[in-house]
Amino acid sequence: MENCLFCKIAEGSIPSNKVYEDDRFLVFHDIEPAAPTHVLIIPKKHIATMNDVEQEDAALLGDLHLVAKEAAKKLGVAESGYRLINNCGPDSGQAVYHIHYHLLGGTKLGALVQHSSSHA
Ligand code: 5GP
Ligand code: ZN
């Protein structure tokens, strides 16, 4: 997919700090970590958002969870715990329109949701 940042990272034309790679997946460190451990897990196939997932992607996204499990082990957070997050669309704050999971850990994580409300 042209002009997709994560497709470029997946094909290697933009460098990343890789944790794991195979022919279908890449795990790499987030450039702006929000926790001591913060990696992104992507399928190399371009799927823009969760809304664009098709039945034919079921096995791919199922296997992505095995990749996440192994990444958590490798990063040393499997036992201490971690959070897997997918942002989909504007209200979630999705910035890169190539489906990805954030794997966050290495500290006690805060509230699941922070509303950007009138109190902000
Ligand atoms: P989103 O908001 O789409 O769920 O998350 C996108 C994530 O990609 C953000 O956490 C952001 O820090 C990360 N990111 C954006 N550009 C780059 C980049 O060029 N390299 C890496 N490694 N991460 C990036
Ligand atoms: Zn892409």
PDB file of C-alpha atoms in Angstrom, residues 33-84:
ATOM      1  CA  PRO A  33       6.625   4.767  24.187  1.00  0.00           C
ATOM      2  CA  ALA A  34       3.705   5.288  26.548  1.00  0.00           C
ATOM      3  CA  ALA A  35       4.987   2.664  29.021  1.00  0.00           C
ATOM      4  CA  PRO A  36       8.357   1.050  29.828  1.00  0.00           C
ATOM      5  CA  THR A  37       7.407  -1.721  27.403  1.00  0.00           C
ATOM      6  CA  HIS A  38       5.511  -0.487  24.359  1.00  0.00           C
ATOM      7  CA  VAL A  39       5.676  -2.389  21.105  1.00  0.00           C
ATOM      8  CA  LEU A  40       3.441  -2.490  18.065  1.00  0.00           C
ATOM      9  CA  ILE A  41       2.322  -5.753  16.509  1.00  0.00           C
ATOM     10  CA  ILE A  42       1.298  -5.604  12.870  1.00  0.00           C
ATOM     11  CA  PRO A  43       0.353  -8.026  10.150  1.00  0.00           C
ATOM     12  CA  LYS A  44       2.417  -7.262   7.038  1.00  0.00           C
ATOM     13  CA  LYS A  45      -0.811  -7.390   5.048  1.00  0.00           C
ATOM     14  CA  HIS A  46      -2.310  -3.925   4.741  1.00  0.00           C
ATOM     15  CA  ILE A  47      -5.636  -3.826   6.571  1.00  0.00           C
ATOM     16  CA  ALA A  48      -6.566  -0.242   7.419  1.00  0.00           C
ATOM     17  CA  THR A  49      -8.684  -0.732  10.535  1.00  0.00           C
ATOM     18  CA  MET A  50     -10.640  -3.286  12.511  1.00  0.00           C
ATOM     19  CA  ASN A  51     -13.625  -2.255  10.387  1.00  0.00           C
ATOM     20  CA  ASP A  52     -11.832  -3.600   7.324  1.00  0.00           C
ATOM     21  CA  VAL A  53     -11.171  -7.090   8.665  1.00  0.00           C
ATOM     22  CA  GLU A  54     -12.699  -9.807   6.475  1.00  0.00           C
ATOM     23  CA  GLN A  55     -13.452 -13.455   7.133  1.00  0.00           C
ATOM     24  CA  GLU A  56     -10.331 -14.393   5.135  1.00  0.00           C
ATOM     25  CA  ASP A  57      -8.242 -12.498   7.743  1.00  0.00           C
ATOM     26  CA  ALA A  58      -9.488 -14.594  10.657  1.00  0.00           C
ATOM     27  CA  ALA A  59      -6.530 -16.988  10.773  1.00  0.00           C
ATOM     28  CA  LEU A  60      -4.046 -14.156  10.325  1.00  0.00           C
ATOM     29  CA  LEU A  61      -5.471 -12.166  13.201  1.00  0.00           C
ATOM     30  CA  GLY A  62      -5.837 -15.279  15.304  1.00  0.00           C
ATOM     31  CA  ASP A  63      -2.151 -16.027  14.804  1.00  0.00           C
ATOM     32  CA  LEU A  64      -1.314 -12.416  15.638  1.00  0.00           C
ATOM     33  CA  HIS A  65      -2.342 -13.233  19.192  1.00  0.00           C
ATOM     34  CA  LEU A  66       0.244 -16.027  19.315  1.00  0.00           C
ATOM     35  CA  VAL A  67       2.844 -13.518  18.135  1.00  0.00           C
ATOM     36  CA  ALA A  68       1.706 -11.142  20.895  1.00  0.00           C
ATOM     37  CA  LYS A  69       2.031 -13.887  23.482  1.00  0.00           C
ATOM     38  CA  GLU A  70       5.571 -14.707  22.403  1.00  0.00           C
ATOM     39  CA  ALA A  71       6.514 -11.022  22.256  1.00  0.00           C
ATOM     40  CA  ALA A  72       5.275 -10.540  25.822  1.00  0.00           C
ATOM     41  CA  LYS A  73       7.462 -13.448  26.943  1.00  0.00           C
ATOM     42  CA  LYS A  74      10.476 -12.130  25.063  1.00  0.00           C
ATOM     43  CA  LEU A  75      10.013  -8.654  26.528  1.00  0.00           C
ATOM     44  CA  GLY A  76       9.717 -10.062  30.046  1.00  0.00           C
ATOM     45  CA  VAL A  77       6.173  -8.903  30.790  1.00  0.00           C
ATOM     46  CA  ALA A  78       4.263 -12.156  30.348  1.00  0.00           C
ATOM     47  CA  GLU A  79       4.039 -12.786  34.094  1.00  0.00           C
ATOM     48  CA  SER A  80       3.891  -9.200  35.341  1.00  0.00           C
ATOM     49  CA  GLY A  81       1.100  -8.470  32.890  1.00  0.00           C
ATOM     50  CA  TYR A  82       0.398  -6.299  29.917  1.00  0.00           C
ATOM     51  CA  ARG A  83      -2.341  -4.730  27.858  1.00  0.00           C
ATOM     52  CA  LEU A  84      -3.118  -5.269  24.172  1.00  0.00           C
TER      53      LEU A  84
END
